[in-house]
C-alpha positions as a printed NumPy array, in Angstrom:
array([[ -7.928,  10.805,   3.165],
       [ -5.42 ,   8.128,   4.122],
       [ -5.858,   6.639,   7.609],
       [ -2.986,   7.54 ,   9.973],
       [ -1.81 ,   3.924,  10.21 ],
       [ -1.507,   3.721,   6.44 ],
       [  0.781,   6.625,   5.585],
       [  3.128,   5.877,   2.689],
       [  6.845,   6.545,   3.188],
       [  9.113,   6.461,   0.125],
       [ 12.86 ,   6.684,  -0.362],
       [ 15.311,   6.195,  -3.232],
       [ 17.551,   3.119,  -2.962],
       [ 20.024,   1.291,  -5.182],
       [ 19.111,  -2.157,  -6.453],
       [ 21.586,  -5.039,  -6.813],
       [ 22.793,  -3.68 , -10.16 ],
       [ 23.361,  -0.171,  -8.827],
       [ 20.258,   1.341, -10.449],
       [ 18.185,   3.844,  -8.528],
       [ 14.73 ,   2.54 ,  -7.651],
       [ 12.242,   3.565,  -5.002],
       [ 11.239,   1.705,  -1.865],
       [  7.988,   2.373,  -0.056],
       [  6.463,   1.223,   3.178],
       [  2.937,   1.597,   4.453],
       [  2.443,   2.337,   8.137],
       [  0.752,  -1.039,   8.61 ],
       [  3.589,  -3.113,   7.117],
       [  5.898,  -5.181,   9.364],
       [  9.418,  -3.855,   9.861],
       [ 11.753,  -4.852,   7.045],
       [  8.978,  -5.264,   4.452],
       [  8.792,  -2.834,   1.528],
       [  7.511,  -2.43 ,  -2.002],
       [ 10.048,  -1.602,  -4.729],
       [  9.513,   0.003,  -8.139],
       [ 11.502,   2.014, -10.671],
       [  8.969,   4.878, -10.61 ],
       [  7.24 ,   6.615,  -7.721],
       [  3.951,   6.509,  -9.611],
       [  4.061,   2.711,  -9.552],
       [  4.383,   2.771,  -5.77 ],
       [  1.508,   5.224,  -5.398],
       [ -0.654,   2.943,  -7.556],
       [  0.346,  -0.076,  -5.45 ],
       [ -0.49 ,   1.798,  -2.259],
       [ -3.868,   2.903,  -3.621],
       [ -4.671,  -0.713,  -4.527],
       [ -3.698,  -1.681,  -0.967],
       [ -6.012,   0.984,   0.484],
       [ -8.847,  -0.051,  -1.845],
       [ -8.472,  -3.696,  -0.767],
       [ -8.557,  -2.695,   2.906],
       [-11.637,  -0.534,   2.365],
       [-13.436,  -3.361,   0.551],
       [-12.536,  -5.873,   3.263],
       [-13.801,  -3.457,   5.896],
       [-17.102,  -3.031,   4.088],
       [-17.475,  -6.766,   3.545],
       [-16.783,  -7.554,   7.228],
       [-18.877,  -4.755,   8.706],
       [-21.821,  -6.028,  10.794],
       [-24.354,  -4.222,   8.574],
       [-23.151,  -6.244,   5.598],
       [-24.101,  -9.483,   7.384],
       [-27.799,  -8.768,   7.652],
       [-29.978, -11.587,   6.48 ],
       [-33.315, -10.675,   4.899]])
């Protein structure tokens, strides 16, 4: 399940050459920042990689991960 602050929003847009591409923003991204790709699947993959990186960073920085034997 995706955390509420990380919902993906997509929309079709036209690039500089007039081709239809897709723009996506994650709930945690600053205003005006977006990912762009020609296919929605590419954006979903990018978002999943983003979520995986956040999950790994959370695990790495969790206090239980800092235990010293």
